[in-house]
Backbone as a ProteinNet text record, in pm:
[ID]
protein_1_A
[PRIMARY]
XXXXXXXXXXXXXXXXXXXXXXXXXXXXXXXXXXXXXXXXXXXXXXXXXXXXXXXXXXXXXXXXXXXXXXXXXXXXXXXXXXXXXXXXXXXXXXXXXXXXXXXXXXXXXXXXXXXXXXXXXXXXXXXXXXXXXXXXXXXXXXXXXXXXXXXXXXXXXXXXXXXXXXXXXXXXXXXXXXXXXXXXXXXXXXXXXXXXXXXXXXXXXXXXXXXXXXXXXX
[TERTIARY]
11038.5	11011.4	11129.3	11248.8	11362.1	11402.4	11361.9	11329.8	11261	11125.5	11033.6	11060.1	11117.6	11139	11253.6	11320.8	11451.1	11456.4	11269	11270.9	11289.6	11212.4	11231.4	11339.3	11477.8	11584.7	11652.3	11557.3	11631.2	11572.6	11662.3	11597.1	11578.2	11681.8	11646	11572.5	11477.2	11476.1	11553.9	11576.9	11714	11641.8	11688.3	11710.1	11571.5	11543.4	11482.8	11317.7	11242.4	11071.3	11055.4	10958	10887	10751	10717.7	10600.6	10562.6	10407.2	10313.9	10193.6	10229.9	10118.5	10051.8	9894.9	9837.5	9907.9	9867.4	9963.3	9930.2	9844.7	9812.9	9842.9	9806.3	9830.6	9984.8	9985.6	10109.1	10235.2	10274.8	10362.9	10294.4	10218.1	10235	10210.7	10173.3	10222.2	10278.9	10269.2	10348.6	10506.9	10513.9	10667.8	10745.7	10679.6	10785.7	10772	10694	10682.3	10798.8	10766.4	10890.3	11036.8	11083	11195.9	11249.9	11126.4	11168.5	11205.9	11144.3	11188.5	11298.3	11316.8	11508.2	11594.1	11592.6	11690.6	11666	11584.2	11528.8	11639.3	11596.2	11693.1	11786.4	11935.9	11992.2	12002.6	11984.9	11979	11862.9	11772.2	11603.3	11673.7	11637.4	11617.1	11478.2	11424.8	11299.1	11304	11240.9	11193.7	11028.4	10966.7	10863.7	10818.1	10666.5	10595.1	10521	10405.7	10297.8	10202.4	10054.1	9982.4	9830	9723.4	9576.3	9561.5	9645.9	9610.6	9649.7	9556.8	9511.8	9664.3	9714.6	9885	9853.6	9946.9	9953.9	10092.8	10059	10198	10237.5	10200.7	10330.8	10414.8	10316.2	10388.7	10516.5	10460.6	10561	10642.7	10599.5	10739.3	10687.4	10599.9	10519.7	10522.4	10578.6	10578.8	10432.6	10402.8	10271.4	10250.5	10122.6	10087.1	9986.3	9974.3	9877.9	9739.4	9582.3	9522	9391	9285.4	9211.2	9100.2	8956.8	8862.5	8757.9	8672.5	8657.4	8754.1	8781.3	8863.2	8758.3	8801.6	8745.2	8793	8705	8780.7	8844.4	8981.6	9057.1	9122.9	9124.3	9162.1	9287.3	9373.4	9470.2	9547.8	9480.8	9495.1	9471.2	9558.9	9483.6	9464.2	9389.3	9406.5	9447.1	9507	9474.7	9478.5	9387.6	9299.9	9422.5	9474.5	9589.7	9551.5	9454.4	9414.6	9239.6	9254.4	9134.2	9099.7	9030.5	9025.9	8880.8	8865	8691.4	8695.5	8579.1	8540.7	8515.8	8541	8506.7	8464.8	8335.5	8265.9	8331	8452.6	8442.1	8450.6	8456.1	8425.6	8513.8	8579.9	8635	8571.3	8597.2	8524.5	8435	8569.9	8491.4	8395.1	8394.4	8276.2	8170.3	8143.3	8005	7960.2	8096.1	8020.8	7939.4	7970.8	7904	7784.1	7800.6	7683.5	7614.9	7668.3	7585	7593	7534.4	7585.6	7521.1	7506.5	7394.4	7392.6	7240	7233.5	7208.7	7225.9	7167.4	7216.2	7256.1	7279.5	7178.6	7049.2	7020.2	6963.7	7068.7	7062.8	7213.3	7315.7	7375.9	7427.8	7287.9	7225.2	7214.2	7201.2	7180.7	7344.1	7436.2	7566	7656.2	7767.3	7881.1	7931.3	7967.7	8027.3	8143.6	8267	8339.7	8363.5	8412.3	8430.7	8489.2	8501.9	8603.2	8505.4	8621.3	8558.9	8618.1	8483.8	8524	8510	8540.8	8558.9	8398.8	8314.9	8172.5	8071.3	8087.9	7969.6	8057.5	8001.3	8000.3	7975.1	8105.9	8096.7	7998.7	7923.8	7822.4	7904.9	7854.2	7901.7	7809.8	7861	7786.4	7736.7	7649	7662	7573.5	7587.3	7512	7396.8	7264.2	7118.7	7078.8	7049.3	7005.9	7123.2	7205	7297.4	7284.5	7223.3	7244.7	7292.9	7382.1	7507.8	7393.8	7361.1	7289	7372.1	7356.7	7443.9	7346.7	7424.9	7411.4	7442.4	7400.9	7449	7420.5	7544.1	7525.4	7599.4	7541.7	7613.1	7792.4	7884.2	8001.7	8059.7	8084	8127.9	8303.1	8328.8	8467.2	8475.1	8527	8601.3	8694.6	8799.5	8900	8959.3	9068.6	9096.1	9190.9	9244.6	9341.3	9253.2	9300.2	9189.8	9258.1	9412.7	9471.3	9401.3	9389.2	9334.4	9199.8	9140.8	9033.9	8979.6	9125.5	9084.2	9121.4	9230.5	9291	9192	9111.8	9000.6	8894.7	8846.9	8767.8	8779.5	8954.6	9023.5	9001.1	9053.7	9000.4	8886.8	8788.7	8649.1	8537.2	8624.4	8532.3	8429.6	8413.8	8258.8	8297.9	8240.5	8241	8265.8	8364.2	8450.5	8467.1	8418.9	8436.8	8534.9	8659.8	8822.2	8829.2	8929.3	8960.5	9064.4	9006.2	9087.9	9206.7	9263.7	9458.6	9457.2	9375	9403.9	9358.9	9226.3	9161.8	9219	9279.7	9308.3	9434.5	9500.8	9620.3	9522.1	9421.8	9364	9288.1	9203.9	9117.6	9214.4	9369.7	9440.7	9479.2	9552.1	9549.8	9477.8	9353.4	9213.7	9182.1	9235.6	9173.6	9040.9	9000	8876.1	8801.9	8664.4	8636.4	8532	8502.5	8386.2	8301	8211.9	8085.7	8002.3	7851.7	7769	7787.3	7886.1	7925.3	7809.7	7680.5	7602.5	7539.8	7650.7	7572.4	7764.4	7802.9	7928.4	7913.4	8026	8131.4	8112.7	8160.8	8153.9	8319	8346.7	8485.4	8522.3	8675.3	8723.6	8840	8855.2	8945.4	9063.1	9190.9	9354.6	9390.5	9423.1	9460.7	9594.6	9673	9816.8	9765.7	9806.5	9781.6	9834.6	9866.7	9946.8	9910.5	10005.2	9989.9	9991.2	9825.9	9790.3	9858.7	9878.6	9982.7	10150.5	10222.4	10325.8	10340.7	10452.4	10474.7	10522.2	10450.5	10518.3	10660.9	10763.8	10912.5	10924.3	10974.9	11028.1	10986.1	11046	11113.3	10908.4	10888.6	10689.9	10599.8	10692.8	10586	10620.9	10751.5	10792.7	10720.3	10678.1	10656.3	10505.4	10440.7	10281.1	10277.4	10344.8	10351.6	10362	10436	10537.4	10406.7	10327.9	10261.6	10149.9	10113.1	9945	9928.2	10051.3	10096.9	10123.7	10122.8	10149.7	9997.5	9926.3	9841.5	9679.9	9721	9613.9	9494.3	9613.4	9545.5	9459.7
9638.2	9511.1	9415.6	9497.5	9383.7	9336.4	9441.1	9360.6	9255.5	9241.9	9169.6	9042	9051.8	8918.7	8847	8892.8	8873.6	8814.3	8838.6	8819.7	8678.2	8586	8454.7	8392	8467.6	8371.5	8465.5	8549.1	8581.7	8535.7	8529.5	8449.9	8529.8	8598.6	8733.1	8855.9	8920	9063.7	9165.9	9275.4	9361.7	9495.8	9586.6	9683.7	9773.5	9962.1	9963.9	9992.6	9966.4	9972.4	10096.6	10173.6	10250.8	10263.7	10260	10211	10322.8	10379	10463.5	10390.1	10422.1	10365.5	10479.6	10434	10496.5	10540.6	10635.6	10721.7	10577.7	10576.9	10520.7	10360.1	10313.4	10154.4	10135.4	10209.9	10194.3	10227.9	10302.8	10327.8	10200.6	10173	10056.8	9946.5	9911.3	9767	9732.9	9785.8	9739.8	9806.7	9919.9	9974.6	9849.8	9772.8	9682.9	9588.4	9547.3	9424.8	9454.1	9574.5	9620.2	9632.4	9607.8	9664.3	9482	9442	9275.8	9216.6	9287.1	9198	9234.9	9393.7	9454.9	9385.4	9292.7	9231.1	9099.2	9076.4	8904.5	8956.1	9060.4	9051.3	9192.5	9167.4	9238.7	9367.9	9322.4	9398.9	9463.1	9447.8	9496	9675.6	9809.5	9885.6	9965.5	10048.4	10096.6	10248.5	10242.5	10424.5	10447.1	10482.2	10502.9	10586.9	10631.7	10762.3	10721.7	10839.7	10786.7	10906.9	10860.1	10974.4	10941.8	11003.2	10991.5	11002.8	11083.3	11174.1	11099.4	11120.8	11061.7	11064.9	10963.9	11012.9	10966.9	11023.6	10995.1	10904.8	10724.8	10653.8	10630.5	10649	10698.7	10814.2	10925	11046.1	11011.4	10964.6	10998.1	10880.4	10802.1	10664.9	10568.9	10561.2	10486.2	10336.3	10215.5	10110.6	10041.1	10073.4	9989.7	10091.4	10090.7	10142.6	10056.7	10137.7	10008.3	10130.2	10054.1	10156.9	10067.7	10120.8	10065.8	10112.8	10056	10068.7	10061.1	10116.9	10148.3	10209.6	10131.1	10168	10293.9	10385.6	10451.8	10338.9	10366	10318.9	10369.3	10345.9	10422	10317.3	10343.9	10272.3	10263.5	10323.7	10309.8	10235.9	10169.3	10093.5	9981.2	9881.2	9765.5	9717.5	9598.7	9622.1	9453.1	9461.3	9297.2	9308.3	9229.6	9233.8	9163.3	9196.8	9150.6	9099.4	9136.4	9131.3	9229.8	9237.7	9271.3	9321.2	9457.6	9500.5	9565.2	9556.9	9589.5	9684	9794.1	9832.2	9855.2	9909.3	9923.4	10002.7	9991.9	10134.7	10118.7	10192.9	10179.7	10347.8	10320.7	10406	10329	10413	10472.9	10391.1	10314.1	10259.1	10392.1	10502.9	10600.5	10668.8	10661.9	10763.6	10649.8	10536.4	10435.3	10440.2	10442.5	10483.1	10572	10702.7	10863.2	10841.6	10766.3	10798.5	10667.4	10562	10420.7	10373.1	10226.9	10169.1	10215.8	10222.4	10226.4	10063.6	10050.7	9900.1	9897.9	9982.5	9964.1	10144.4	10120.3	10236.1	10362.4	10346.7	10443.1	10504.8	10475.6	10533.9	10633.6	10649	10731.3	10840.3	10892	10992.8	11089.8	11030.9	11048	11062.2	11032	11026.9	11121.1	11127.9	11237.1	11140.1	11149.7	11066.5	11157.8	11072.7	11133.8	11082.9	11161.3	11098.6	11174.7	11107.3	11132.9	11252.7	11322.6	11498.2	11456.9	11489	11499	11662.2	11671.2	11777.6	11861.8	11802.1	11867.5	11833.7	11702	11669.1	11582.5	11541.6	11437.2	11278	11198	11062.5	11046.8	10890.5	10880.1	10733.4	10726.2	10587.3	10470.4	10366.1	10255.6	10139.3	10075.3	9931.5	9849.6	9742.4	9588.7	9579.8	9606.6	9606.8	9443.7	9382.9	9263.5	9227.2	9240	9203.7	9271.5	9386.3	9500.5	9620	9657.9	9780.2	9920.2	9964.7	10117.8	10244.7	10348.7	10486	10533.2	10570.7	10705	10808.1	10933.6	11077.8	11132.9	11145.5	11211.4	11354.7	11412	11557.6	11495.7	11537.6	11511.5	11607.6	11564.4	11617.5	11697.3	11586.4	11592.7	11523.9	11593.6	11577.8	11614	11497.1	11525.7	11410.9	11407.1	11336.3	11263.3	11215.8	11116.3	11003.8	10875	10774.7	10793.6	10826.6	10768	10946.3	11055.9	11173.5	11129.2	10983.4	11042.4	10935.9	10802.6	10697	10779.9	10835.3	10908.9	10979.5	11043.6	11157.6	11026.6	10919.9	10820.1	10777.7	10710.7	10669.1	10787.5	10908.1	11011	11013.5	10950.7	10969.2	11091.4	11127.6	11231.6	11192.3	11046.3	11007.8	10892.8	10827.1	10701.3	10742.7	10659.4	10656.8	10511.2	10501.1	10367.8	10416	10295.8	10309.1	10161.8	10141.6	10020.9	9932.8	9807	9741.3	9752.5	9775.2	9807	9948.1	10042.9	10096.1	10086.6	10074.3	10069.6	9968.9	9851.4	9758.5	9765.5	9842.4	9855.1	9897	9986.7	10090.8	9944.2	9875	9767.7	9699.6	9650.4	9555.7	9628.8	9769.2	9827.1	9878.1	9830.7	9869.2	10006.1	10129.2	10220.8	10257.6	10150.8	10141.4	10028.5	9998.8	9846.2	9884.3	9766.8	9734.1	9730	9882.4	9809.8	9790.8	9777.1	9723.4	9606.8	9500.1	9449.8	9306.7	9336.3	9279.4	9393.5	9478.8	9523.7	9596.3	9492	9498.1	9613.9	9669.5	9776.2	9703.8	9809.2	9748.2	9696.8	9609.5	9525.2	9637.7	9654.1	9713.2	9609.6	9622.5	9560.8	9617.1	9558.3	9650.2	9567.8	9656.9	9637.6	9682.9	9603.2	9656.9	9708.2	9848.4	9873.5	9883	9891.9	9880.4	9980.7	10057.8	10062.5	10002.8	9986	9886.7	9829.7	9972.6	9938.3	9899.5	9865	9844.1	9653.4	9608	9513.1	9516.1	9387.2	9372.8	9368	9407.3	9375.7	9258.5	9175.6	9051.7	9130.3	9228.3	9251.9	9332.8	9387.3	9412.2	9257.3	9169.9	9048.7	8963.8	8993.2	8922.6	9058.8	9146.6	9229.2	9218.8	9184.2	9167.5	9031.3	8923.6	8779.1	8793.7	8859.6	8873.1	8942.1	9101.8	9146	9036.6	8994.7	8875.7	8780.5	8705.1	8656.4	8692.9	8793.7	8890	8894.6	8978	9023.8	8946.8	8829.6	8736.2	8704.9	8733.6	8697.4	8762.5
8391.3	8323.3	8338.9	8307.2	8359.6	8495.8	8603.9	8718.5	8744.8	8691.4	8700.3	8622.4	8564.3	8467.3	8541.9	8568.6	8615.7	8824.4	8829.6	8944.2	8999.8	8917	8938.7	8998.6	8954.2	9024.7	9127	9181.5	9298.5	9408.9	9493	9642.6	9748	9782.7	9869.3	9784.6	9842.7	9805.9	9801.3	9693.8	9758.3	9669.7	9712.2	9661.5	9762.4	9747.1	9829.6	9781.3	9889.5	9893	10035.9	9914.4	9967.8	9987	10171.8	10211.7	10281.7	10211.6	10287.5	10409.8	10490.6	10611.1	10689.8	10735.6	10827.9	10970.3	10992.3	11125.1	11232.8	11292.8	11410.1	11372.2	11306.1	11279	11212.9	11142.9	11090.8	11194.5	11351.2	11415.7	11514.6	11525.3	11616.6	11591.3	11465.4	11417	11304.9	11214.2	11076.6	11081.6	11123	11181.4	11183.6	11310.6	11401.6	11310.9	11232.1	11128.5	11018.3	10973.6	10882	10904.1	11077.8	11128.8	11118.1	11130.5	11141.9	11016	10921.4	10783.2	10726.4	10743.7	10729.6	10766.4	10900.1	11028.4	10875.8	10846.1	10799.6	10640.5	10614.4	10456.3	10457.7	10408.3	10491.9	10341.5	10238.9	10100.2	10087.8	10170.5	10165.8	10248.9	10135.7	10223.3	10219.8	10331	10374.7	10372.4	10295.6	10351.6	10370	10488.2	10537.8	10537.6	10522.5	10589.5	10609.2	10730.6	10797	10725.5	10735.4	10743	10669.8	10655.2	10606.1	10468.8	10376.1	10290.4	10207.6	10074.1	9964.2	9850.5	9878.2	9813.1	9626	9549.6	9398.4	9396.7	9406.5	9444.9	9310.3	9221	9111.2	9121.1	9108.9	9095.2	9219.2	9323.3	9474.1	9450.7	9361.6	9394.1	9473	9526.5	9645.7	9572	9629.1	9613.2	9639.2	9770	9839.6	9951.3	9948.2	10065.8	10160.1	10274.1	10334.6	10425	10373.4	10408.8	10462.6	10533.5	10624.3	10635	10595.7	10557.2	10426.4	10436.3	10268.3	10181.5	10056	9955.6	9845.7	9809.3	9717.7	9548.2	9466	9349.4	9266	9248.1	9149	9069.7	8938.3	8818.8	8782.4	8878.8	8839.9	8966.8	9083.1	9205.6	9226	9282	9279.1	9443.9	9479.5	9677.6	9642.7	9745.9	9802.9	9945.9	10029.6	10150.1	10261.1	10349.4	10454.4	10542.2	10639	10736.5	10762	10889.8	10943.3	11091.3	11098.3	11208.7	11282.8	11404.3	11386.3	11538.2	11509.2	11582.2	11731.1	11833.1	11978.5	12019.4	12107.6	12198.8	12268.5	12356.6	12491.1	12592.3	12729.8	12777	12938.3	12985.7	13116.8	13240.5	13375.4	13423.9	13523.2	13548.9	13601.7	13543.9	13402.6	13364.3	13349.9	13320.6	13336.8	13442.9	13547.9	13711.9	13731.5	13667.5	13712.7	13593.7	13487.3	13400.9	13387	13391.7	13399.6	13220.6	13244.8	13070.5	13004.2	12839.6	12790.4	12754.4	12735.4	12702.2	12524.9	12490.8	12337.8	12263.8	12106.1	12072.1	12060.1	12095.5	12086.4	12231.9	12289.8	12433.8	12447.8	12342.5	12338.9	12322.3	12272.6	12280	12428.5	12534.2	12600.9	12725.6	12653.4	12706.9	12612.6	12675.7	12629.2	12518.3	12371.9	12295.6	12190.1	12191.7	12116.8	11988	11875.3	11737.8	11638	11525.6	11446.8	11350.8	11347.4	11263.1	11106.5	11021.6	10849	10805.3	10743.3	10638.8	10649.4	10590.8	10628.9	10711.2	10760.4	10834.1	10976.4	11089.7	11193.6	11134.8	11125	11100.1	11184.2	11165.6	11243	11281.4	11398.1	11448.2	11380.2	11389.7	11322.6	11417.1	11448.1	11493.6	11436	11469.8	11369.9	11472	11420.8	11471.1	11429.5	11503.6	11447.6	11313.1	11323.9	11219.8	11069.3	11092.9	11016.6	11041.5	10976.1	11025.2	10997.9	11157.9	11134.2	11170.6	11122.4	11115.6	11255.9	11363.9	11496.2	11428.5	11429.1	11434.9	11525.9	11596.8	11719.2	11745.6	11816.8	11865.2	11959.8	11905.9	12016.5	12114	12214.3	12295	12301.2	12206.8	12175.9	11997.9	11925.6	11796	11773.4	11668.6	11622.4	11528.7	11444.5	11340.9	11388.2	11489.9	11543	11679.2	11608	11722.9	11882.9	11852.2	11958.9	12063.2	12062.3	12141.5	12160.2	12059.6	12086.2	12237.9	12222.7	12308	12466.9	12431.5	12564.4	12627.8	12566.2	12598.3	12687.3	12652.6	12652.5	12833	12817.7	12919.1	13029.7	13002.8	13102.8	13172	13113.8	13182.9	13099.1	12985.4	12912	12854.9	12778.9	12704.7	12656.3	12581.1	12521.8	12400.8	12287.5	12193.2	12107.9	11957.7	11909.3	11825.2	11884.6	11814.5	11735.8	11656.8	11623.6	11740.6	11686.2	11794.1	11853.3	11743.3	11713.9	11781.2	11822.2	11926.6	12032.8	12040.8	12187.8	12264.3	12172.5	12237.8	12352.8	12351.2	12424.7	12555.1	12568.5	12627.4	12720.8	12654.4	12738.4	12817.9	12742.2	12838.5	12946.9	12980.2	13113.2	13149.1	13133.8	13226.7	13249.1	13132.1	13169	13105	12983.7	12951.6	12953.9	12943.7	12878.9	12798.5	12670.3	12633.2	12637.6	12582.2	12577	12469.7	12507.4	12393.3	12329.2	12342.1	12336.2	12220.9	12249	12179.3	12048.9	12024.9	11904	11812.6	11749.5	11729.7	11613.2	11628.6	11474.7	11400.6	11288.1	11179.1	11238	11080.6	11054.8	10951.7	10932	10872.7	10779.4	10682.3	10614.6	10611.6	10597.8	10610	10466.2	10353.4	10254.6	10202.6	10131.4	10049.7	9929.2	9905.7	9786.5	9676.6	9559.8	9421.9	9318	9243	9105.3	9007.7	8927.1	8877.3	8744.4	8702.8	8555.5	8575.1	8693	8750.1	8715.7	8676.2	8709.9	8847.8	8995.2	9118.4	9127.5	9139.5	9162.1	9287.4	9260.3	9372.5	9501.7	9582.8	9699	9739.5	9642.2	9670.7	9710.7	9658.1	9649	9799.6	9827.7	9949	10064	10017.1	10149.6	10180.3	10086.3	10067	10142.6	10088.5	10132.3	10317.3	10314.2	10492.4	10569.2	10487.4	10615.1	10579.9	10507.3	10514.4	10612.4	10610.3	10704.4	10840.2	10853.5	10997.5	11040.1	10989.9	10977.2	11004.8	10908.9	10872.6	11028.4	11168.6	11236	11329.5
[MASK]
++++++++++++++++++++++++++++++++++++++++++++++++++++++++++++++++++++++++++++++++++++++++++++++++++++++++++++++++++++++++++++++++++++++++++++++++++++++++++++++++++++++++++++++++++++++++++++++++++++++++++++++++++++++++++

């Protein structure tokens, strides 16, 4: 509380914030965002972790975390919305060669497809049907819980794979995959900062929320 009150007349942020981020988004873009705002305030210090799992950011000390997708609701969390990231089928130019496009999702069925493994069942892929988001369940060829094995597997020529942009995207610019379906888009995913709700923000939380929105926004 006396931080918070006391925040008004400080101008730099100082003291340190601890930030939980997603493995894959979080080492290749908010990392370098965070390495930039240390350089920007020289009293700001960071301690980081990466990873999926459902953290308790009181118990752990967790300042903010940053997480991507559907939010579950918890009452003791608050979100505010940063940015935004969406969906990609893509697939290998050699494997469209040996297997040809599909023109529509329910022709993928009929192709090798890889995807993300849950706990009891096969996520189902999603795409916007006439501008309504429908669930695929498909048999995979390949599963596993990391996007970046699953784009690599993709790029190889093993099957077609819907990643988020923030990864596939590295993958489309050196052409070892491209886009497809391209007329029946992912869903959008939202990238949110998260909070403990009963917490007053401390200054140096409010400049870091402000900094990634701004990063992010675009």
């Amino acid at each position: 509380d006396i931080e918070s009150n006391m925040s008004t007349g400080i101008s730099e942020p100082r003291g340190r914030l601890r930030v939980d981020l997603p493995a894959a988004f979080g080492r290749r873009h908010i990392a370098p965002m965070l390495i930039d705002l240390s350089k920007q305030f020289s009293q700001l210090d960071l301690t980081l972790t990466f990873g999926e799992r459902t953290i308790d950011m009181i118990g752990e000390g967790v300042d903010l975390a940053v997480r991507i997708g559907d939010l579950h609701n918890d009452p003791e969390l608050v979100a505010r919305k940063l940015g935004q990231a969406r969906m990609l089928a893509v697939a290998s130019p050699a494997y469209l060669a040996q297997y040809g496009h599909p023109g529509h999702p329910s022709e993928l069925a009929q192709h090798h497809c890889l995807g993300y493994s849950a706990k009891t069942t096969n996520r189902p892929l999603v795409f916007a049907i006439d501008g309504v988001p429908q669930p695929w369940h498909l048999p995979y060829r390949l599963q596993a819980n990391n996007g970046d094995a699953l784009a690599e597997a993709a790029a190889q020529g093993l099957g077609i794979a819907c990643q988020p942009d923030f990864i596939a995207g590295s993958f489309i610019a050196a052409g070892r995959v491209v886009e497809i379906l391209v007329d029946y888009p992912g869903p959008e995913l939202g990238i949110y900062a998260m909070l403990p709700s009963n917490r007053h923000i401390p200054h140096r939380v409010r400049v870091l929320m402000d900094f990634l929105a701004a990063r992010l926004a675009p």
